[in-house]
CSV table of C-alpha atoms and ligand atoms in Angstrom, one decimal:
chain,number,residue,atom,x,y,z
A,1,MET,CA,14.9,21.2,10.2
A,2,LYS,CA,15.2,17.7,8.8
A,3,PRO,CA,11.8,16.0,9.5
A,4,ILE,CA,11.5,12.8,11.5
A,5,TYR,CA,9.7,11.1,8.7
A,6,LEU,CA,7.4,8.3,9.9
A,7,ASP,CA,4.9,8.4,7.0
A,8,ASN,CA,6.5,6.0,4.6
A,9,ASN,CA,3.2,4.3,3.7
A,10,ALA,CA,2.1,7.7,2.3
A,11,THR,CA,5.2,8.1,0.3
A,12,THR,CA,9.0,7.6,0.6
A,13,GLN,CA,12.1,9.6,0.1
A,14,VAL,CA,13.6,8.9,-3.3
A,15,ALA,CA,16.9,7.0,-2.6
A,16,PRO,CA,20.0,9.1,-3.5
A,17,GLU,CA,21.2,6.2,-5.7
A,18,VAL,CA,17.9,6.3,-7.6
A,19,VAL,CA,18.2,10.1,-8.2
A,20,GLU,CA,21.7,9.6,-9.5
A,21,GLU,CA,20.6,6.8,-11.9
A,22,MET,CA,17.7,9.0,-13.2
A,23,LEU,CA,19.4,12.3,-13.8
A,24,PRO,CA,21.1,11.5,-17.2
A,25,TYR,CA,17.7,10.4,-18.6
A,26,PHE,CA,16.4,14.0,-18.3
A,27,SER,CA,19.3,15.9,-19.9
A,28,GLN,CA,21.7,13.5,-21.7
A,29,PHE,CA,19.7,10.5,-22.9
A,30,TYR,CA,16.4,12.1,-23.8
A,31,GLY,CA,15.7,10.0,-26.9
A,32,ASN,CA,12.3,8.3,-27.4
A,33,PRO,CA,12.7,4.6,-26.7
A,34,SER,CA,10.4,3.9,-29.8
A,35,SER,CA,12.7,5.7,-32.2
A,36,MET,CA,14.6,3.9,-34.9
A,37,HIS,CA,18.0,5.6,-34.2
A,38,THR,CA,20.6,4.3,-31.8
A,39,PHE,CA,20.1,7.3,-29.5
A,40,GLY,CA,16.5,6.2,-28.8
A,41,GLY,CA,17.5,2.5,-28.9
A,42,ASN,CA,19.9,3.0,-26.0
A,43,VAL,CA,17.0,4.4,-23.9
A,44,ALA,CA,14.9,1.3,-24.8
A,45,MET,CA,17.8,-0.9,-23.6
A,46,LYS,CA,17.8,0.9,-20.2
A,47,ILE,CA,14.0,0.4,-19.9
A,48,LYS,CA,14.6,-3.3,-20.6
A,49,GLU,CA,17.1,-3.4,-17.8
A,50,ALA,CA,14.7,-1.7,-15.4
A,51,ARG,CA,12.0,-4.1,-16.4
A,52,ALA,CA,14.2,-7.0,-15.5
A,53,LYS,CA,15.0,-5.5,-12.1
A,54,VAL,CA,11.4,-5.0,-11.2
A,55,ALA,CA,10.6,-8.5,-12.3
A,56,ASP,CA,13.5,-9.9,-10.1
A,57,LEU,CA,12.1,-8.1,-7.1
A,58,ILE,CA,8.9,-10.1,-7.3
A,59,GLY,CA,10.2,-13.3,-8.8
A,60,ALA,CA,8.5,-12.7,-12.1
A,61,GLN,CA,9.6,-12.8,-15.8
A,62,ALA,CA,10.5,-9.5,-17.4
A,63,GLU,CA,7.8,-9.8,-20.1
A,64,GLU,CA,5.1,-10.0,-17.3
A,65,ILE,CA,5.8,-6.4,-16.2
A,66,VAL,CA,3.9,-3.4,-17.7
A,67,PHE,CA,5.0,0.1,-16.5
A,68,THR,CA,2.2,2.4,-15.5
A,69,SER,CA,1.9,5.9,-14.0
A,70,CYS,CA,1.1,4.8,-10.4
A,71,GLY,CA,-0.5,2.1,-8.2
A,72,THR,CA,-4.0,3.5,-8.9
A,73,GLU,CA,-3.5,3.1,-12.6
A,74,SER,CA,-2.3,-0.5,-12.1
A,75,ASP,CA,-5.3,-1.3,-10.0
A,76,SER,CA,-7.8,0.2,-12.5
A,77,THR,CA,-6.0,-1.5,-15.4
A,78,ALA,CA,-6.2,-4.9,-13.7
A,79,ILE,CA,-9.8,-4.7,-12.7
A,80,TRP,CA,-11.1,-3.3,-16.1
A,81,ALA,CA,-8.9,-5.8,-17.9
A,82,ALA,CA,-10.6,-8.7,-16.1
A,83,LEU,CA,-14.0,-7.3,-16.7
A,84,ARG,CA,-13.5,-6.5,-20.4
A,85,ALA,CA,-11.8,-9.8,-21.1
A,86,ASN,CA,-14.7,-11.7,-19.5
A,87,PRO,CA,-17.8,-9.7,-20.6
A,88,GLY,CA,-20.2,-12.4,-19.6
A,89,LYS,CA,-19.2,-12.2,-16.0
A,90,ARG,CA,-20.4,-9.2,-13.9
A,91,HIS,CA,-19.5,-10.1,-10.4
A,92,VAL,CA,-16.5,-8.6,-8.5
A,93,ILE,CA,-15.3,-9.7,-5.0
A,94,THR,CA,-13.2,-7.4,-2.8
A,95,SER,CA,-12.6,-6.7,0.9
A,96,ASN,CA,-14.1,-3.8,2.9
A,97,VAL,CA,-10.7,-2.4,3.8
A,98,GLU,CA,-9.2,-1.7,0.4
A,99,HIS,CA,-7.4,1.5,-0.5
A,100,PRO,CA,-9.6,4.1,-2.3
A,101,ALA,CA,-7.8,3.1,-5.6
A,102,VAL,CA,-9.8,-0.2,-5.5
A,103,LYS,CA,-12.7,0.8,-3.2
A,104,ASN,CA,-13.9,3.8,-5.3
A,105,LEU,CA,-13.7,1.8,-8.6
A,106,CYS,CA,-15.7,-1.0,-7.0
A,107,GLU,CA,-18.3,1.5,-5.8
A,108,TYR,CA,-18.5,2.9,-9.3
A,109,LEU,CA,-18.9,-0.6,-10.8
A,110,ALA,CA,-21.7,-1.3,-8.3
A,111,ARG,CA,-23.5,1.8,-9.5
A,112,ASN,CA,-23.1,0.7,-13.1
A,113,GLY,CA,-24.5,-2.7,-13.4
A,114,TYR,CA,-22.0,-4.9,-11.8
A,115,ARG,CA,-22.5,-6.9,-8.6
A,116,VAL,CA,-19.9,-6.3,-6.0
A,117,SER,CA,-19.4,-8.5,-2.9
A,118,TYR,CA,-17.4,-7.3,0.1
A,119,VAL,CA,-15.5,-9.7,2.3
A,120,PRO,CA,-15.4,-8.7,6.0
A,121,VAL,CA,-12.4,-8.6,8.3
A,122,ASP,CA,-12.3,-9.4,12.0
A,123,LYS,CA,-11.3,-7.2,14.9
A,124,LYS,CA,-7.6,-7.8,14.1
A,125,GLY,CA,-8.1,-6.8,10.5
A,126,LEU,CA,-7.7,-10.4,9.3
A,127,LEU,CA,-9.6,-11.5,6.2
A,128,ASP,CA,-12.6,-13.9,6.6
A,129,VAL,CA,-11.3,-16.4,4.0
A,130,ASP,CA,-14.4,-18.7,4.3
A,131,ALA,CA,-16.7,-15.8,3.7
A,132,LEU,CA,-14.7,-15.0,0.5
A,133,TYR,CA,-15.0,-18.6,-0.7
A,134,SER,CA,-18.7,-18.7,-0.1
A,135,LYS,CA,-19.1,-15.6,-2.4
A,136,LEU,CA,-17.3,-17.1,-5.4
A,137,ASP,CA,-19.8,-18.1,-8.1
A,138,ASP,CA,-19.9,-18.7,-11.9
A,139,GLU,CA,-20.4,-15.0,-12.6
A,140,THR,CA,-17.3,-13.9,-10.7
A,141,ALA,CA,-14.9,-12.2,-13.1
A,142,ILE,CA,-12.4,-11.0,-10.6
A,143,VAL,CA,-11.4,-11.1,-6.9
A,144,THR,CA,-9.3,-8.1,-6.0
A,145,LEU,CA,-7.6,-8.1,-2.5
A,146,MET,CA,-4.8,-6.0,-1.1
A,147,TRP,CA,-1.7,-7.9,-0.1
A,148,ALA,CA,-1.0,-5.6,2.9
A,149,ASN,CA,-3.2,-2.9,4.4
A,150,ASN,CA,-1.8,0.6,4.1
A,151,GLU,CA,-3.3,1.8,7.4
A,152,THR,CA,-2.6,-1.2,9.7
A,153,GLY,CA,-0.1,-3.2,7.8
A,154,VAL,CA,-2.2,-6.3,8.2
A,155,ILE,CA,-1.3,-9.0,5.6
A,156,PHE,CA,-3.9,-11.0,3.7
A,157,PRO,CA,-3.2,-14.6,2.6
A,158,VAL,CA,-3.4,-13.7,-1.0
A,159,GLU,CA,-1.3,-16.6,-2.3
A,160,LYS,CA,-3.6,-19.1,-0.7
A,161,VAL,CA,-6.7,-17.4,-1.9
A,162,ALA,CA,-5.4,-17.0,-5.4
A,163,GLU,CA,-5.2,-20.7,-5.9
A,164,ARG,CA,-8.8,-21.3,-5.0
A,165,VAL,CA,-10.0,-18.4,-7.1
A,166,ARG,CA,-8.1,-19.6,-10.2
A,167,LYS,CA,-9.6,-23.1,-9.8
A,168,ARG,CA,-13.1,-21.5,-9.6
A,169,GLY,CA,-12.4,-19.8,-13.0
A,170,ALA,CA,-12.0,-16.2,-11.9
A,171,VAL,CA,-9.1,-13.8,-12.2
A,172,PHE,CA,-7.2,-13.0,-9.0
A,173,HIS,CA,-5.6,-9.5,-8.7
A,174,THR,CA,-3.7,-8.1,-5.7
A,175,ASP,CA,-3.0,-4.5,-4.8
A,176,ALA,CA,0.5,-5.1,-3.5
A,177,VAL,CA,1.4,-1.4,-3.4
A,178,GLN,CA,2.4,-1.7,0.3
A,179,ALA,CA,3.8,-5.2,0.2
A,180,VAL,CA,6.4,-4.9,-2.6
A,181,GLY,CA,9.8,-4.2,-1.2
A,182,LYS,CA,8.7,-5.0,2.4
A,183,LEU,CA,7.8,-8.7,2.0
A,184,PRO,CA,9.5,-11.4,-0.1
A,185,ILE,CA,7.3,-12.1,-3.2
A,186,HIS,CA,7.8,-14.9,-5.7
A,187,MET,CA,5.3,-14.8,-8.5
A,188,GLY,CA,6.8,-18.0,-9.9
A,189,GLU,CA,5.5,-19.9,-6.8
A,190,ASN,CA,1.9,-18.6,-6.7
A,191,GLU,CA,-1.2,-18.4,-8.9
A,192,ILE,CA,-1.9,-14.6,-8.6
A,193,ALA,CA,-2.9,-13.4,-12.1
A,194,MET,CA,-2.2,-9.7,-11.7
A,195,LEU,CA,-0.3,-7.6,-9.1
A,196,SER,CA,-0.1,-3.8,-8.7
A,197,LEU,CA,2.9,-1.9,-7.4
A,198,SER,CA,3.9,1.7,-7.1
A,199,GLY,CA,7.3,3.4,-7.3
A,200,HIS,CA,6.9,6.1,-4.7
A,201,LYS,CA,6.2,3.6,-1.9
A,202,LEU,CA,9.7,2.0,-2.4
A,203,HIS,CA,12.0,5.0,-2.8
A,204,ALA,CA,11.4,5.5,-6.5
A,205,PRO,CA,9.8,8.8,-7.6
A,206,LYS,CA,6.1,9.5,-7.8
A,207,GLY,CA,4.5,9.0,-11.2
A,208,VAL,CA,5.6,5.5,-12.0
A,209,GLY,CA,4.1,2.1,-11.1
A,210,ALA,CA,3.9,-1.3,-12.6
A,211,LEU,CA,1.4,-4.1,-13.2
A,212,TYR,CA,2.4,-7.7,-13.2
A,213,ILE,CA,0.3,-9.7,-15.7
A,214,ARG,CA,0.9,-13.5,-15.6
A,215,LYS,CA,1.6,-15.0,-19.0
A,216,GLY,CA,-1.6,-16.4,-20.4
A,217,THR,CA,-3.9,-14.0,-18.5
A,218,LYS,CA,-6.6,-12.6,-20.8
A,219,PHE,CA,-5.9,-8.9,-21.0
A,220,ALA,CA,-7.5,-5.7,-22.4
A,221,PRO,CA,-5.5,-2.5,-22.2
A,222,PHE,CA,-6.7,0.5,-20.2
A,223,LEU,CA,-4.8,3.1,-22.2
A,224,LEU,CA,-5.2,2.4,-25.9
A,225,GLY,CA,-2.6,4.2,-28.0
A,226,GLY,CA,0.8,3.4,-29.3
A,227,HIS,CA,2.5,0.0,-29.3
A,228,GLN,CA,4.5,0.8,-26.1
A,229,GLU,CA,4.6,-2.0,-23.5
A,230,HIS,CA,3.8,-4.5,-26.2
A,231,GLY,CA,0.5,-2.8,-26.8
A,232,ARG,CA,-0.6,-3.3,-23.2
A,233,ARG,CA,-0.2,0.4,-22.2
A,234,GLY,CA,-0.1,3.1,-24.8
A,235,GLY,CA,1.8,6.3,-24.2
A,236,THR,CA,5.5,7.4,-24.4
A,237,GLU,CA,7.3,5.9,-21.4
A,238,ASN,CA,8.2,8.0,-18.4
A,239,VAL,CA,11.8,7.0,-19.0
A,240,ALA,CA,13.6,8.6,-16.1
A,241,ALA,CA,11.0,7.4,-13.6
A,242,ILE,CA,11.1,3.9,-15.0
A,243,VAL,CA,14.9,3.9,-14.7
A,244,GLY,CA,14.4,5.1,-11.1
A,245,LEU,CA,11.9,2.3,-10.4
A,246,GLY,CA,14.4,-0.2,-11.7
A,247,LYS,CA,17.2,1.0,-9.4
A,248,ALA,CA,14.7,1.2,-6.4
A,249,ALA,CA,13.7,-2.4,-7.1
A,250,GLU,CA,17.3,-3.5,-7.0
A,251,LEU,CA,17.9,-1.6,-3.8
A,252,ALA,CA,14.7,-3.0,-2.2
A,253,ALA,CA,15.8,-6.5,-3.0
A,254,ALA,CA,19.2,-5.8,-1.3
A,255,LYS,CA,17.6,-4.2,1.7
A,256,MET,CA,14.7,-6.7,2.3
A,257,GLU,CA,16.6,-8.3,5.1
A,258,GLU,CA,17.3,-5.0,6.9
A,259,GLU,CA,13.6,-4.0,6.4
A,260,ASN,CA,12.6,-7.2,8.3
A,261,THR,CA,15.2,-7.0,11.1
A,262,ARG,CA,16.4,-3.4,11.8
A,263,VAL,CA,13.3,-1.5,10.6
A,264,LYS,CA,11.0,-4.0,12.3
A,265,ALA,CA,13.0,-3.7,15.6
A,266,LEU,CA,12.7,0.1,15.4
A,267,ARG,CA,8.9,-0.2,14.8
A,268,ASP,CA,8.7,-2.5,17.8
A,269,ARG,CA,10.8,-0.2,20.0
A,270,LEU,CA,8.4,2.7,19.0
A,271,GLU,CA,5.3,0.7,19.7
A,272,SER,CA,6.4,-0.7,23.1
A,273,GLY,CA,7.8,2.6,24.2
A,274,LEU,CA,4.6,4.4,23.5
A,275,ILE,CA,2.3,1.8,25.0
A,276,GLN,CA,4.3,1.7,28.2
A,277,ALA,CA,4.3,5.5,28.5
A,278,ILE,CA,0.7,6.2,27.5
A,279,PRO,CA,-2.4,4.6,29.2
A,280,ASN,CA,-5.2,3.5,26.9
A,281,ALA,CA,-3.0,3.1,23.9
A,282,ILE,CA,-3.9,0.1,21.8
A,283,VAL,CA,-2.3,-1.3,18.6
A,284,ASN,CA,-4.8,-1.7,15.8
A,285,GLY,CA,-4.5,-4.9,13.8
A,286,ASP,CA,-2.9,-8.3,14.2
A,287,LEU,CA,0.5,-8.1,15.8
A,288,GLU,CA,2.1,-10.9,13.9
A,289,LYS,CA,0.6,-10.9,10.4
A,290,ARG,CA,1.7,-7.4,9.7
A,291,LEU,CA,4.2,-5.4,7.6
A,292,PRO,CA,7.5,-4.9,9.5
A,293,ASN,CA,7.4,-1.1,9.1
A,294,THR,CA,3.9,-0.2,10.1
A,295,SER,CA,2.2,0.5,13.5
A,296,SER,CA,-1.3,1.9,13.9
A,297,ILE,CA,-1.9,3.0,17.5
A,298,ALA,CA,-5.2,4.2,18.9
A,299,PHE,CA,-4.8,6.8,21.6
A,300,GLU,CA,-8.2,6.7,23.0
A,301,PHE,CA,-10.3,9.8,23.7
A,302,VAL,CA,-8.2,12.3,21.7
A,303,GLU,CA,-8.4,13.6,18.1
A,304,GLY,CA,-5.8,12.2,15.7
A,305,GLU,CA,-5.6,15.5,13.8
A,306,SER,CA,-4.7,17.3,17.0
A,307,ILE,CA,-2.0,14.8,17.7
A,308,LEU,CA,-0.6,15.2,14.2
A,309,LEU,CA,-0.5,19.0,14.5
A,310,MET,CA,1.4,18.9,17.8
A,311,LEU,CA,3.8,16.3,16.5
A,312,ASP,CA,4.4,18.5,13.5
A,313,GLU,CA,5.7,21.2,15.8
A,314,PHE,CA,8.7,18.9,16.5
A,315,GLY,CA,9.0,18.0,12.8
A,316,ILE,CA,7.6,14.5,13.4
A,317,CYS,CA,5.5,13.3,10.4
A,318,ALA,CA,2.9,10.6,10.8
A,319,SER,CA,-0.6,10.1,9.6
A,320,SER,CA,-4.1,9.6,10.9
A,321,GLY,CA,-5.7,6.8,9.0
A,322,SER,CA,-4.8,6.8,5.3
A,323,ALA,CA,-3.0,9.9,3.9
A,324,CYS,CA,-5.3,9.9,1.0
A,325,THR,CA,-8.4,10.2,3.2
A,326,SER,CA,-7.0,12.6,5.9
A,327,GLY,CA,-8.5,16.0,5.3
A,328,SER,CA,-11.9,14.5,6.1
A,329,LEU,CA,-12.8,13.9,9.8
A,330,GLU,CA,-14.7,10.7,9.1
A,331,PRO,CA,-13.1,7.8,11.0
A,332,SER,CA,-11.2,5.6,8.6
A,333,HIS,CA,-13.3,2.9,6.8
A,334,VAL,CA,-10.5,0.4,7.6
A,335,LEU,CA,-10.8,0.9,11.4
A,336,ARG,CA,-14.6,1.0,11.2
A,337,ALA,CA,-14.5,-2.4,9.3
A,338,MET,CA,-12.4,-3.8,12.2
A,339,ASP,CA,-15.0,-2.5,14.7
A,340,VAL,CA,-12.6,-0.2,16.4
A,341,PRO,CA,-14.6,2.0,18.8
A,342,PHE,CA,-15.3,5.5,17.6
A,343,THR,CA,-13.2,7.2,20.3
A,344,ALA,CA,-10.2,4.9,19.5
A,345,ALA,CA,-10.6,5.2,15.7
A,346,HIS,CA,-10.6,9.0,16.0
A,347,GLY,CA,-7.4,9.0,18.0
A,348,SER,CA,-5.5,6.5,15.8
A,349,ILE,CA,-2.1,7.4,14.4
A,350,ARG,CA,-0.2,5.5,11.7
A,351,PHE,CA,3.6,5.4,12.0
A,352,SER,CA,5.3,3.9,9.0
A,353,LEU,CA,9.1,3.6,9.0
A,354,SER,CA,11.8,3.0,6.4
A,355,VAL,CA,15.4,2.1,6.2
A,356,TYR,CA,16.3,5.7,6.6
A,357,ASN,CA,14.9,5.9,10.2
A,358,THR,CA,17.3,5.8,13.2
A,359,GLU,CA,17.0,4.8,16.8
A,360,GLU,CA,17.5,8.5,17.9
A,361,GLU,CA,14.5,9.5,15.9
A,362,ILE,CA,12.4,6.8,17.5
A,363,ASP,CA,13.5,7.8,20.9
A,364,LEU,CA,12.6,11.4,20.3
A,365,VAL,CA,9.0,10.4,19.4
A,366,ILE,CA,8.8,8.2,22.5
A,367,GLU,CA,9.9,11.3,24.5
A,368,LYS,CA,7.6,13.9,22.8
A,369,LEU,CA,4.4,12.0,22.3
A,370,PRO,CA,3.3,11.1,25.9
A,371,PRO,CA,3.1,14.7,27.1
A,372,ILE,CA,1.1,15.6,23.9
A,373,ILE,CA,-1.5,12.9,24.6
A,374,ASN,CA,-1.6,14.0,28.2
A,375,ARG,CA,-2.3,17.6,27.3
A,376,LEU,CA,-4.9,16.7,24.8
A,377,ARG,CA,-6.7,14.3,27.1
A,378,LYS,CA,-7.0,17.1,29.7
A,379,MET,CA,-8.9,19.1,27.1
A,380,SER,CA,-11.0,16.1,25.9
A,381,PRO,CA,-14.7,15.9,27.0
A,382,PHE,CA,-14.4,12.1,26.8
A,383,TRP,CA,-11.4,11.5,29.0
A,384,ASN,CA,-12.1,10.2,32.5
A,385,GLN,CA,-15.7,9.4,31.7
A,386,PRO,CA,-17.0,5.9,32.0
A,387,ALA,CA,-16.1,4.0,28.8
A,388,GLY,CA,-19.8,3.4,28.0
A,389,VAL,CA,-20.5,7.1,27.8
A,390,CYS,CA,-18.3,7.8,24.9
A,391,ARG,CA,-18.7,4.5,23.2
A,392,THR,CA,-22.4,5.2,22.7
A,393,THR,CA,-21.8,8.5,20.9
A,394,VAL,CA,-21.5,6.8,17.4
B,1,PLP,N1,-3.0,0.9,-3.0
B,1,PLP,C1,-2.5,1.0,-1.7
B,1,PLP,C2,-2.6,-0.1,-0.8
B,1,PLP,C3,-1.9,2.2,-1.4
B,1,PLP,O1,-1.4,2.4,-0.1
B,1,PLP,C4,-1.8,3.3,-2.3
B,1,PLP,C5,-1.3,4.6,-1.9
B,1,PLP,O2,-1.3,5.0,-0.8
B,1,PLP,C6,-2.3,3.0,-3.6
B,1,PLP,C7,-2.9,1.8,-3.9
B,1,PLP,C8,-2.3,4.1,-4.7
B,1,PLP,O3,-1.0,4.2,-5.2
B,1,PLP,P1,-0.5,5.5,-6.0
B,1,PLP,O4,-0.4,6.6,-5.0
B,1,PLP,O5,0.8,5.1,-6.6
B,1,PLP,O6,-1.6,5.7,-7.0
């Protein structure tokens, strides 16, 4: 059975065009791009082409792109680079809704002699920009903020903030893993110093990412080794995956319009269909400042994990909170930061679409999910009780 895949913020299908572009780089063109011979040199040329395509997608220059193994590596590289390049500064500012790739590193830093300040969000998941500005000081080495939230899709005004941060003498990094390919990005028109992206979120394979480093940004490599990536990331390149990321970037640029019209319309159809059919269903996060493909919906008084299991019986794939944190029954730190009540956070499901989704798939979810919620609510000890009863259980 072909799944109805609505979990594209967790990972995406590798585009068939991407697979096709990659295959010869396993079996035919397997040379090492650092080799002196033409066989290796041709591979280096293909990497150069991929670098230009990734740069084009975000309006950057090719020399500003460093290939990495994933979004997490890009995030770690950026944060450590800013700290190592500015050893006198030991203050980091971030938000309290970051992906674990940033959150866990910041928590490590806080345990190891750095001062970390967390900027709150409001009930819609929007960043408290003034709180951020008030935390900037002479010791601030880096401000790291996600461009778009992986759970709710809520967008932060990173371009605006970056300008202020640079003027205050700190480095601004954005984790744009969920934004790249979904939102237009023009690095030539903003002051963001570093930006992370990940291949598997935009129809390239897993195991490849990139870090944008603005020319002139003080940098210290995370992986010390060979001279690859102009000494900014040692290690023989994951050639086939880099070639795939280049092709995926080209496709994403061509499909950006579709993402923001057809995919967005499908997302809205799903959201309104479910909200009309299911009482006590509430969208988490700001309705406007949001990725076009993401909808996080709280089905109050039921367990998200139970919903997922029952959807799974119909081949429908979604996620409760972040895919990286599901497996634990703790309500997501993102929804907690937004002050979503416990009984709503627990019943929250994230649907994340892609250009491969169809109207028929969406209509099937709108048909199958309401009876599932109905069944689960009949079993729920919280359903039909006065709201106050369950909201005090936290
Ligand atoms: N940052 C965000 C916002 C993400 O959504 C993810 C993955 O879910 C990551 C970072 C980590 O990316 P990767 O899985 O490529 O390490």
